[in-house]
Amino acid sequence: MLEVQHLHKVYPNGTRALTDVSFQVEDGEFLVVIGLSGSGKSTLLRCINRLIEPTQGKILWDGTDVTAASGAELRGIRRQIGMIFQQFNLVKRSSVLTNVLAGRLGYVGTAGSLAGVWSSADRASAVRALERVGLAEKAQSRADALSGGQQQRVAIARALMQNPKLILADEPVASLDPVLSHSILQYLEQLNREEKITVICSLHFLDLVHRYATRVIALKDGEVVFTGLPQEIDKARFKEIYGEDAIEVKAGLSA
Amino acid sequence: MPVTIPLASLILPGLGQLLSGRRARGLSILGLTLTLLGLIWWSLTPQDLSPETRPIPLKGDPANLYWLVVPVLIWAWNVWDAARPNVAPGWIPALLSTTMFFVIGWQVAEINPPVLASNIDRVMLIVRPMLRPDFIQPRAEEREGWVEIIVPCPTEAPAAADSSTGEITLTVDATCGAVGETLTVAAAGLTPDVPVELVWQSPIGDFFVLREADDPTRFRSEQPDAQGGLTTALVIPNAIPPGVDPTMPQEQRLYLRQSRPLGGWELSTNGGFILQGIYETIALALMATTLGTLGAFPFSFLAARNLMGGNAFTLVVYVVVRTILNIVRSIESLIIAIVFVVIIGLGPFAGMMAVTVHTIAALGKLFSEVIEGIDPGPIEAIRATGANWLQIVRYGVLPQVVPAFTAFTIYRWEINVRASTIIGVVGGGGIGFFLIQWINLSDYRAVSAAFLAILVVVQIMDFVSARLRERLA
Ligand SMILES: Nc1ncnc2c1ncn2[C@@H]1O[C@H](COP(=O)(O)OP(=O)(O)O)[C@@H](O)[C@H]1O
Ligand SMILES: [Mg+2]
């Protein structure tokens, strides 16, 4: 179980990205975070694995205080949390296989990994992870030779290499067209259902929220303005969360 | 439009534009007018000519006063521009000032195209020997003998000279004499049937091949008899260097030289120097590129804004490192070499240090730009896997920078080979070191051989590096 308690984030330039954010995520949930661009979704997700330092507040994960961890302990927490990004964030010039193997870095020794030496067990599980996302034959391709949807699948395979208990996905489909969006989210849904991996995912479109979320929280200007089931978000609620821009977002929906 | 704006521009060019908020335009107009006025003032003041100064063409010529028409027109244009913003076309002052700069520049640069053609005969003096590069020569057996002669005679006559080197023996009828006096030399032990050259050595060691008295364009060539003997007369040449007291007796030498063709070809003496110079040049460039790249590496991280923008201290380091790199980069390695020649002395080490320093600065800048351009996304992703700092650098940073670093390094190697050919001109070793001496000695056959060698090496290096970079891209 993940508990976020009174989380605040103020950037050095004074921007208040998160204000007193509190919520809980039970194991096995598919939690979707919605909110306008700039509402603090990325900041919130990055606070959970401490890519961004929270200014104040606590994050407890299975009883461990994530906010108090540092050094090896922090890396030990991070390696159990897979992360997926809007821009895929693959190392473009490296091979697909190397990108996937990088997901193991938190588990392997420094010297071997610096030399680029990987155990046959790690290699085998990298191939299995690629098979799982249907890209085994692309293992030796350079990452930037793949299409956007394929790159995001490689990123999922990389996250799988971490044996994650939790996956953070920051707008994983915002750079993809609607058909590909569903294929990517179905992979996440499958992991969520079959492997019982908790997923926290930020999304933009209401139909995707309704289709995949088991629970939703909404952010507005860094504050939680809604927590509940996806069905509870009707048009009125939606307009409340998205304000004047609601029409725009819905236009994007029908596209 | 208040009348004060054009009035302000009438008083001071650009002031009106400044006051009406068109800052850049106002400052440009002011700067341009002041520059033009300053230039005219400079061209009007006569040059202070001492014997050593070279006169600057047309400097001090009162006719330069006519140039005032340009700033006056621009001044008028500027009032118009102040009164009617965005109406007065900008090309008018641009054209006026460019014309003036161009005409004055043409004169100051002493551009004089006819000279290109009028000295064609001098060109032939250089080109003709250059058509026969001195790299290899027909194999030949060289033999020589010499005898010492004091010029002019000291008060006490020196002992009779009879000198022999190897099998050649020379005897002269007088061991001393004044310039213009005739000597008779008898030689034995020469190779029969091979022509003999007469060479005079000055007190400072320069050699002069003696020429025919009746035809100074031809070198003297004597034929020994069947026993290898030769007796001939010669006039003592004036070999006293300028600035030396001609009444002071000095040791000089007469050489007899023979060259018997053996068939086939061999590397000439200068050809050997060229090989040595090229070898040094390539080694120098290789060392400078390697050390320069290693040196550039740490500096590039310190000069990368995205890594150093974190806090005030690192930002200061960034600014300092960046400034130093920019300054050093703008100094030609030839100039840096002069400094190292003073510190280290002549030779390839000084040249290598100079090219290395320049490489560090140039590559440091390029590398830092590569680092500034990397995508932070993959780094964030690697960090999120629980990787430590070294692993992040190895898997997130290096794959992004290494290809560009390698390409820049290979490109730099190309530049460094070229820099290393010329660095010797100031004493930095390599082929340039020999080249400048041959230029000073007017040995154009050796010069052209050196040019050819440089051409070949640079072409090969360019080709190799282009192919390497192609494969990396
Ligand atoms: N590194 C940063 N420095 C300063 N302000 C930032 C930084 N990153 C994000 N912000 C600001 O924090 C707020 C929340 O941003 P973000 O978490 O990216 O929102 P979202 O992901 O919902 O679009 C925005 O106002 C954004 O401009
Ligand atoms: Mg975001």
Coordinates of C-alpha atoms and ligand atoms in Angstrom, one line a residue, chain A residues 11-18 35-44 46 52 170-171 202 219, ligand 1:
Chain A
Y11 CA 10.1 24.6 -7.0
P12 CA 13.1 26.8 -6.4
N13 CA 11.6 29.5 -8.6
G14 CA 8.6 29.7 -6.3
T15 CA 6.1 27.7 -8.3
R16 CA 3.8 25.8 -6.0
A17 CA 3.3 22.6 -8.0
L18 CA 1.7 20.5 -5.2
G35 CA -5.9 17.2 -14.4
L36 CA -5.0 20.1 -16.7
S37 CA -1.5 20.5 -18.1
G38 CA 0.5 22.2 -15.3
S39 CA -1.8 20.9 -12.5
G40 CA 1.1 18.9 -11.0
K41 CA 0.6 15.3 -12.3
S42 CA 4.2 14.8 -13.4
T43 CA 5.5 16.4 -10.2
L44 CA 3.4 14.1 -8.1
R46 CA 8.2 11.9 -9.7
I52 CA 11.9 15.1 -7.6
D170 CA 3.3 9.7 -16.8
E171 CA 0.9 10.3 -19.7
S202 CA -1.8 10.0 -15.5
L219 CA -5.5 17.6 -9.5
Ligands
LIG1 N1 11.6 22.1 -12.8 C1 10.6 23.0 -12.6 N2 10.9 24.2 -12.1 C2 10.0 25.1 -11.9 N3 8.7 24.9 -12.1 C3 8.3 23.7 -12.6 C4 9.3 22.7 -12.9 N4 8.6 21.6 -13.4 C5 7.3 21.9 -13.4 N5 7.1 23.1 -12.9 C6 5.8 23.8 -12.7 O1 5.1 23.1 -11.8 C7 3.7 23.0 -12.2 C8 3.3 21.6 -12.3 O2 4.0 21.0 -13.4 P1 3.8 19.5 -13.8 O3 4.0 18.6 -12.6 O4 4.7 19.2 -15.0 O5 2.3 19.4 -14.3 P2 1.6 18.4 -15.3 O6 2.4 17.2 -15.4 O7 0.3 18.2 -14.7 O8 1.5 19.1 -16.6 C9 3.6 23.8 -13.5 O9 3.2 25.1 -13.1 C10 5.0 23.8 -14.0 O10 5.2 25.0 -14.7

